[in-house]
Structure formats: structure tokens, C-alpha cells
Short mmCIF file of N, CA and C in Angstrom, two decimals:
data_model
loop_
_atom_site.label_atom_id
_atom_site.label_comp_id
_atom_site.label_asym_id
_atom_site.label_seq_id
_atom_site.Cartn_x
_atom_site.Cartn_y
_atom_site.Cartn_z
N UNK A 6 -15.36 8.39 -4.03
CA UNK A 6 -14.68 8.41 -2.74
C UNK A 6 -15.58 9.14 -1.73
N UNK A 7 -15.65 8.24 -0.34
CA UNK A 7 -16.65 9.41 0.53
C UNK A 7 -16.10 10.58 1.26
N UNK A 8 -16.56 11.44 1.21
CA UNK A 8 -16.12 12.67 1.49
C UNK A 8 -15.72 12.09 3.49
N UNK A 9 -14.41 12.75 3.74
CA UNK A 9 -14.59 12.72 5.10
C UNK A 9 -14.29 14.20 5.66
N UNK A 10 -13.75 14.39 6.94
CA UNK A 10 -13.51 15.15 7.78
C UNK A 10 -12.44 15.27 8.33
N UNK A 11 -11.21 15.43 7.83
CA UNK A 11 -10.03 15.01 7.89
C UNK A 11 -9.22 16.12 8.00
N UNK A 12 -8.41 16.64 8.56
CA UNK A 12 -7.69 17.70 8.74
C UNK A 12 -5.62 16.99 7.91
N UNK A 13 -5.66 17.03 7.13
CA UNK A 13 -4.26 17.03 6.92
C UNK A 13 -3.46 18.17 6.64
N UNK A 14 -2.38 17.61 7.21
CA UNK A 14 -1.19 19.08 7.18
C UNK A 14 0.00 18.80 6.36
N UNK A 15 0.02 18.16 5.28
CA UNK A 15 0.18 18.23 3.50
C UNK A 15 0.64 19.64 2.89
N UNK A 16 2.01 19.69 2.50
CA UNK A 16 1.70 20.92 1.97
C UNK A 16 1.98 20.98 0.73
N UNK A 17 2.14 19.28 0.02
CA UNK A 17 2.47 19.41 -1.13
C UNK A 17 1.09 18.81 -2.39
N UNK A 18 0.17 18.91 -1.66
CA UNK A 18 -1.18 18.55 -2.61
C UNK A 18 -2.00 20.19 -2.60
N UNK A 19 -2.27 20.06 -3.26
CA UNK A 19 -3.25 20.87 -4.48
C UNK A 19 -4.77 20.96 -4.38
N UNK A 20 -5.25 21.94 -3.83
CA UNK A 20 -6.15 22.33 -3.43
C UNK A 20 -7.25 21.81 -4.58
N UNK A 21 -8.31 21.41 -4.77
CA UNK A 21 -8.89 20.83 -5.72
C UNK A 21 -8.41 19.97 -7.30
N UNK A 22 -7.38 18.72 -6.62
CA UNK A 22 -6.84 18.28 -7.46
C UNK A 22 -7.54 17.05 -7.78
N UNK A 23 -7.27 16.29 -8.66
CA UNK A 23 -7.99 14.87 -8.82
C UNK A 23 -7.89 14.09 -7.53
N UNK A 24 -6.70 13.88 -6.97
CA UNK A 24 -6.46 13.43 -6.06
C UNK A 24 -6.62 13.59 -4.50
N UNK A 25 -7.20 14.74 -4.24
CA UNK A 25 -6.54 15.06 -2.91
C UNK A 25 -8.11 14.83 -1.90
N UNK A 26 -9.01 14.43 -2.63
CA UNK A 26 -10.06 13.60 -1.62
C UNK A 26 -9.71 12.54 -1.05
N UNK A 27 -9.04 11.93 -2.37
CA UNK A 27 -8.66 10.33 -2.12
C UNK A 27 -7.63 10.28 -1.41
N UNK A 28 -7.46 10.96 -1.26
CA UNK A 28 -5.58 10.98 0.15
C UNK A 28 -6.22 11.01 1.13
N UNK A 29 -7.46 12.16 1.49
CA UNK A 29 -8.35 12.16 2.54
C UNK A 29 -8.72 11.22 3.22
N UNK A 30 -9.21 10.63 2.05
CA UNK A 30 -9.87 9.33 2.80
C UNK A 30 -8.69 7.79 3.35
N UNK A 31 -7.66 8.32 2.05
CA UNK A 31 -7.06 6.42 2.61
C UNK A 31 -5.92 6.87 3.85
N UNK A 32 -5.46 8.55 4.18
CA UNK A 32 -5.11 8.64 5.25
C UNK A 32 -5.68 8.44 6.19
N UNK A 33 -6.87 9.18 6.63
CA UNK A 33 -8.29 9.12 7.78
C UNK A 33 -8.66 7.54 7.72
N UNK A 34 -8.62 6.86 6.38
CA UNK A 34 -8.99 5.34 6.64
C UNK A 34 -7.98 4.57 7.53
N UNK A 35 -6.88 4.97 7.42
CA UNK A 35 -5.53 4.58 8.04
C UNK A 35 -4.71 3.42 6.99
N UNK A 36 -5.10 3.80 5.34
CA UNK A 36 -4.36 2.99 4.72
C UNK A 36 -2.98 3.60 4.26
N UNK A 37 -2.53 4.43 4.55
CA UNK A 37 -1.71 5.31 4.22
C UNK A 37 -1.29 6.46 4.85
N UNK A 38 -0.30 7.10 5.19
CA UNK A 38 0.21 8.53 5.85
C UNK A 38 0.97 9.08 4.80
N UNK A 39 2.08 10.02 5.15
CA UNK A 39 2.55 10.59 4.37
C UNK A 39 4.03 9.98 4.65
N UNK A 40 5.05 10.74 3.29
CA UNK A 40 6.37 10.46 3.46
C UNK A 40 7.12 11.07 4.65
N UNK A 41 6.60 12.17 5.42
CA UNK A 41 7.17 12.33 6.32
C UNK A 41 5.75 13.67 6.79
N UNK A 42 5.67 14.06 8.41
CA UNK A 42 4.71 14.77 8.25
C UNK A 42 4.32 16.17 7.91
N UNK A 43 4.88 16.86 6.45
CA UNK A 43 4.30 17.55 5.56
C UNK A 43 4.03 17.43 4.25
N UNK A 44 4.32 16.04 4.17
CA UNK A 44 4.37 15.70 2.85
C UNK A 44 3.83 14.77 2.44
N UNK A 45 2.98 14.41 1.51
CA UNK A 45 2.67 12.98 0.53
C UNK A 45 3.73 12.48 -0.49
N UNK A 46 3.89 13.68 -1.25
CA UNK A 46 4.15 13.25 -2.21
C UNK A 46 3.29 12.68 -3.42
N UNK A 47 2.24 12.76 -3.97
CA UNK A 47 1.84 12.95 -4.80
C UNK A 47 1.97 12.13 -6.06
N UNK A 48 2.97 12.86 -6.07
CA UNK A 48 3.44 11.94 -8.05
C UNK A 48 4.58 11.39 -7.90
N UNK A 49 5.34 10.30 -6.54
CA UNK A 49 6.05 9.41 -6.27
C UNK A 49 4.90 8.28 -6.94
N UNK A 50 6.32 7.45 -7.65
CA UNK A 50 5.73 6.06 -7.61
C UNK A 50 5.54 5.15 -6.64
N UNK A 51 4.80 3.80 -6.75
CA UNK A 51 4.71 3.08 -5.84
C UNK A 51 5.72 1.66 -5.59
N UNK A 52 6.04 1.46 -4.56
CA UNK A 52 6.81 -0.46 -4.48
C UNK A 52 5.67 -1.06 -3.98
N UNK A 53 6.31 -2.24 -4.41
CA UNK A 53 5.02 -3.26 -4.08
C UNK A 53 5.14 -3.46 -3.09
N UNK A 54 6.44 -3.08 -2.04
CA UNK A 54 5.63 -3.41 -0.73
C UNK A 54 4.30 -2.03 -0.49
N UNK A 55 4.45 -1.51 -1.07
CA UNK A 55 3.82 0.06 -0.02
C UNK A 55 1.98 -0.65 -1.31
N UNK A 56 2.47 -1.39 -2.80
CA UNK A 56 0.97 -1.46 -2.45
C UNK A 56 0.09 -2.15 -1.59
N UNK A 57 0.90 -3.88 -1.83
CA UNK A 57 0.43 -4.55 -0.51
C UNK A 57 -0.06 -3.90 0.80
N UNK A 58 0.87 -3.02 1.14
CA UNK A 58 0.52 -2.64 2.41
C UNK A 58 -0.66 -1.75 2.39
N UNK A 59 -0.74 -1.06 1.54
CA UNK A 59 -2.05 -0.13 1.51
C UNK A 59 -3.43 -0.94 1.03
N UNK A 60 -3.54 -2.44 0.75
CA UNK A 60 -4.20 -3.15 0.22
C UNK A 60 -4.79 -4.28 1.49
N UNK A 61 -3.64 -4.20 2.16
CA UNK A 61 -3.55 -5.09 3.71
C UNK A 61 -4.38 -4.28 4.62
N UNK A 62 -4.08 -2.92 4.48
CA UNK A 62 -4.43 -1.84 5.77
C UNK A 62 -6.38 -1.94 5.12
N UNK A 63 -6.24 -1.80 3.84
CA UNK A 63 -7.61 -1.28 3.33
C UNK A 63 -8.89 -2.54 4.02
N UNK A 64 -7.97 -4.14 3.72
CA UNK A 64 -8.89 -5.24 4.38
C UNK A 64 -8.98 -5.52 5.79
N UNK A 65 -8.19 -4.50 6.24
CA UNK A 65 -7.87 -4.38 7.59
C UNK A 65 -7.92 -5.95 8.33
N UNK A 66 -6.38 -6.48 7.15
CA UNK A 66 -6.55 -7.52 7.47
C UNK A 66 -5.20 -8.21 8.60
N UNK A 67 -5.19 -9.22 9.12
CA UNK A 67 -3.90 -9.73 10.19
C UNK A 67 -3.88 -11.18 9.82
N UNK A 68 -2.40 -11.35 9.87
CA UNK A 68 -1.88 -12.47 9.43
C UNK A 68 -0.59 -12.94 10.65
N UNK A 69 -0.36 -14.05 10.58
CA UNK A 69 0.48 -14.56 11.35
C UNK A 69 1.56 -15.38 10.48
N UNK A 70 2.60 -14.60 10.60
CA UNK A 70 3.71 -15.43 9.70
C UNK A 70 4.00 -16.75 10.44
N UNK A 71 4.09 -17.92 10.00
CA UNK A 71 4.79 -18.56 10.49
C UNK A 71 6.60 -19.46 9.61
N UNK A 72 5.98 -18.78 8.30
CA UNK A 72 7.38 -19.53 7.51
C UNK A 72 6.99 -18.37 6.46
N UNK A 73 8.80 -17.86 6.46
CA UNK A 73 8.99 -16.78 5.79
C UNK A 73 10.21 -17.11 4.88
N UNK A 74 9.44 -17.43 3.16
CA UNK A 74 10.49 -17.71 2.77
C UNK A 74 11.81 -16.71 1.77
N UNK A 75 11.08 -15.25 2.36
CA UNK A 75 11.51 -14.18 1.05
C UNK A 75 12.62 -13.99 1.87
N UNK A 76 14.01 -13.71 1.53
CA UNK A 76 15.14 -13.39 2.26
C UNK A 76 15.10 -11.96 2.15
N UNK A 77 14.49 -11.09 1.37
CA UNK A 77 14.36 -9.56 1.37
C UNK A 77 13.26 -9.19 2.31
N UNK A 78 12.43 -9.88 3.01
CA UNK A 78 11.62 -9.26 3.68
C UNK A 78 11.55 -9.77 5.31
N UNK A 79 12.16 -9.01 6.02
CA UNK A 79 12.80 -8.57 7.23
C UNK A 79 11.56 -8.55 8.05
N UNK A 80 11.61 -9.63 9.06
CA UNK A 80 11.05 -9.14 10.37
C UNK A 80 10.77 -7.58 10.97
N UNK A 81 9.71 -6.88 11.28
CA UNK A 81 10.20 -5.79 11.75
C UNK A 81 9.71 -4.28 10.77
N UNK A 82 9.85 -4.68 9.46
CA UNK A 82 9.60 -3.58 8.16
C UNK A 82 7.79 -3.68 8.62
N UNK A 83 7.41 -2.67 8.01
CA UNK A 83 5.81 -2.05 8.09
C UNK A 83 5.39 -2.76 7.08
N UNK A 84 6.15 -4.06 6.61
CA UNK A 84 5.22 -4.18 5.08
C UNK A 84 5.21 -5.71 5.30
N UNK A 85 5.79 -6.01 6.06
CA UNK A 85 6.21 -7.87 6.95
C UNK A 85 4.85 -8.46 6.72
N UNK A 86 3.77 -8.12 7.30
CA UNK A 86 2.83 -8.72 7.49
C UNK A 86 1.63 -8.57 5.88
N UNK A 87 1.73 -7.90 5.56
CA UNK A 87 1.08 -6.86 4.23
C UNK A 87 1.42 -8.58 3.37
N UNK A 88 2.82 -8.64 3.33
CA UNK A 88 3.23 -9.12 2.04
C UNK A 88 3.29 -10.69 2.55
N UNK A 89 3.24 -10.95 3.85
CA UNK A 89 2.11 -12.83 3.92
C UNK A 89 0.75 -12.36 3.22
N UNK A 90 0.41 -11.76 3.68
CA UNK A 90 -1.21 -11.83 3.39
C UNK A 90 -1.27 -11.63 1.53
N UNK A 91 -0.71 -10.72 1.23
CA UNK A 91 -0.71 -10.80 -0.28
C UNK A 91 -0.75 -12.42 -0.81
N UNK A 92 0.31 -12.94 -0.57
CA UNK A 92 0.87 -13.82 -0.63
C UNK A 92 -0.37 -14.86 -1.07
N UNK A 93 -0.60 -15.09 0.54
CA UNK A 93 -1.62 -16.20 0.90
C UNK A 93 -2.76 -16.23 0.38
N UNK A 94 -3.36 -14.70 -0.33
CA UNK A 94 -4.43 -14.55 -0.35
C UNK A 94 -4.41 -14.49 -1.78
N UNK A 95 -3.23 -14.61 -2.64
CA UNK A 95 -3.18 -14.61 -3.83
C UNK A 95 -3.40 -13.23 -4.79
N UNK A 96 -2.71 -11.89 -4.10
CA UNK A 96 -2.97 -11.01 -4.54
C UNK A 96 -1.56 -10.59 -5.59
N UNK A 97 -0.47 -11.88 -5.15
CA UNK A 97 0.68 -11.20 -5.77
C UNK A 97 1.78 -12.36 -5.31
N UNK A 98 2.71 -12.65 -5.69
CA UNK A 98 3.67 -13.66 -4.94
C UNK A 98 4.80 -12.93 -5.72
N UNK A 99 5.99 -14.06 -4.74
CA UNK A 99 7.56 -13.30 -4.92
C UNK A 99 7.32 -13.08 -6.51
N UNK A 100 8.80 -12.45 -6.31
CA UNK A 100 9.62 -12.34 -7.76
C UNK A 100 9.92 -13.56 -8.50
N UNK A 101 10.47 -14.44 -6.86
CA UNK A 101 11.28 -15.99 -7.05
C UNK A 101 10.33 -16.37 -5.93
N UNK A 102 10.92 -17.57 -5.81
CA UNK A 102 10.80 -18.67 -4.92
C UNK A 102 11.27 -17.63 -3.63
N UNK A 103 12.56 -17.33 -3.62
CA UNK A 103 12.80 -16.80 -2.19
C UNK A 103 13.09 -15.24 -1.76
N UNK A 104 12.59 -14.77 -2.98
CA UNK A 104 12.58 -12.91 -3.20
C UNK A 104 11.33 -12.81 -3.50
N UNK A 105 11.08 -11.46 -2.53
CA UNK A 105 9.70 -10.22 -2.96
C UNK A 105 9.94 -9.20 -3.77
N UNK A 106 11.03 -8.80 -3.39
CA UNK A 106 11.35 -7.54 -4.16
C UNK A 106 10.60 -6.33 -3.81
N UNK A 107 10.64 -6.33 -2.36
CA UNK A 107 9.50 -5.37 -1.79
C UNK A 107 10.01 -3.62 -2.42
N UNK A 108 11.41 -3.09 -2.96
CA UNK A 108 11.40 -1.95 -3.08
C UNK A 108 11.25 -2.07 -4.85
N UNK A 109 11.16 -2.88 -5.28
CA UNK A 109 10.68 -2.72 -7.16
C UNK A 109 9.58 -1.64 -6.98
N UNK A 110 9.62 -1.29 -8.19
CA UNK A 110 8.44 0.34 -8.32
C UNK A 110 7.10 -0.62 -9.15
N UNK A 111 6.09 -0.57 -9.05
CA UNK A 111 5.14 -0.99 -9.71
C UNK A 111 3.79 -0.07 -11.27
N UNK A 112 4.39 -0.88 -11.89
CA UNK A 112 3.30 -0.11 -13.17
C UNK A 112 2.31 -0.04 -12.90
N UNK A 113 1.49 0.72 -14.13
CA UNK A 113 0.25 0.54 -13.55
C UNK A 113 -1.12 -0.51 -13.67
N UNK A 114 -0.07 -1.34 -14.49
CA UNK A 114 -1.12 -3.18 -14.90
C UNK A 114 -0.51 -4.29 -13.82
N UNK A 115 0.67 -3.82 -13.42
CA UNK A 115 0.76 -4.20 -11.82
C UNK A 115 -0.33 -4.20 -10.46
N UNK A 116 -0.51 -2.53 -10.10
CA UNK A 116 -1.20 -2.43 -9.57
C UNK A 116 -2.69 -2.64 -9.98
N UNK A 117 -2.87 -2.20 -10.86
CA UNK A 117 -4.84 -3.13 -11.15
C UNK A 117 -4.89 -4.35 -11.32
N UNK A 118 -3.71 -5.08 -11.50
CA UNK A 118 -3.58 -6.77 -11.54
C UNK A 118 -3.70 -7.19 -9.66
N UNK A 119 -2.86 -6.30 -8.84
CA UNK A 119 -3.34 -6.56 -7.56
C UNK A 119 -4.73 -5.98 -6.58
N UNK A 120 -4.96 -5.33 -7.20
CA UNK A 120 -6.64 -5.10 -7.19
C UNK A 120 -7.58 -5.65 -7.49
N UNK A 121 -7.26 -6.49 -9.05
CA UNK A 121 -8.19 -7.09 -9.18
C UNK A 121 -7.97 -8.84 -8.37
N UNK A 122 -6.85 -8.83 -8.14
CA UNK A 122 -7.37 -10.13 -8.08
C UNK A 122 -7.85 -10.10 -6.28
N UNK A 123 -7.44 -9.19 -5.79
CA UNK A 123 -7.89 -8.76 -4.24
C UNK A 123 -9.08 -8.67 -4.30
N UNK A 124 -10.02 -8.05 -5.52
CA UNK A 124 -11.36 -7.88 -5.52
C UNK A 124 -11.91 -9.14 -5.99
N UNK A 125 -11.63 -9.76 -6.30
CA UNK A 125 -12.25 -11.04 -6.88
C UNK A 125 -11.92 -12.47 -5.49
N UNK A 126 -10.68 -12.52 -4.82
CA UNK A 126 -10.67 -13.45 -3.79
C UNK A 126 -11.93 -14.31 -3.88
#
């Protein structure tokens, strides 16, 4: 991870932890903030909307919905656009035909299954 210059005001990470470069960076990258502003949270799990979205922010990528067929995913949510692009780009598709299931919690052969196939596109 590259070291940045990042001032966060976190008060629940851990001063030389495994983690707390890498918060550095995907906050300062702008793939991620916190749960509210003193907090990360840490050892919360993830939904697949929030990985998409941190996967969307990372390709700093934009999409234009034009046919939305998930009935759980709402015009308007921070993860709307995240989860076309997943989609389209083949990083992950619904549950169903017409569900995402954007608040399901994701394992962790979930998430390296949407990594990898994001890295491979």
C-alpha cells in the first residue's frame, strides 16, 4: 500500500495495526469514508453493495443506468451506480433475475471472487 499523507480523525483504529495504512489510503483515495465521522469501524463486515461500491470508486468508474432491473436497488442509494457497473462489467450479478441483495454481508471467497474477476476484465 503507498504510504500517503492523510490526516484521519478515526478514533477507533489502532495505531500500528495491519490495517490502518490501508484505510489511509482507500479513504485519501476516496474509495471509502467512515461509518460516521469518528469512526471506521474496523472489524464490521462488508455488503455487497459497500463492496461494489468501493470497487466502482477504486476504477473511478461512471455508468449510466438506463434499465434497472433489481427492485432492491433504489434510485438515489450511494451504491445505485456501483452495482450497474458491477453488473455490466461482470464483477458480480443479482441474487435473481430481479434482486441484488445490496445489504447481504459478504465472505471472504465472495469478496476475492469480486476482485478477481474485476482484475481480470
Amino acid at each position: 500500500c503507498p504510504k500517503v499523507n492523510y490526516f484521519m480523525k478515526f478514533t477507533d483504529l489502532k495505531s500500528g495495526a495491519y490495517y490502518t495504512e490501508t484505510v489511509r489510503w482507500a479513504v485519501a483515495s476516496g474509495i471509502t469514508n467512515g461509518v460516521d465521522e469518528k469512526h471506521f469501524n474496523p472489524d464490521a463486515t462488508c455488503t455487497r453493495a459497500q463492496i461494489v461500491s468501493f470497487l466502482y470508486r477504486y476504477a473511478k468508474a461512471n455508468v449510466k443506468v438506463t434499465d434497472n432491473p433489481f427492485a432492491d436497488v433504489k434510485a438515489g442509494t450511494y451504491y445505485y451506480d456501483a452495482v450497474f457497473w458491477a453488473v455490466v462489467n461482470g464483477v458480480t450479478g443479482g441474487k435473481t433475475e430481479t434482486t441484488f441483495v445490496p445489504a447481504e454481508t459478504c465472505n471472504r471467497a465472495q469478496v476475492v471472487s469480486f476482485l478477481y474477476r474485476y482484475m481480470v476484465k
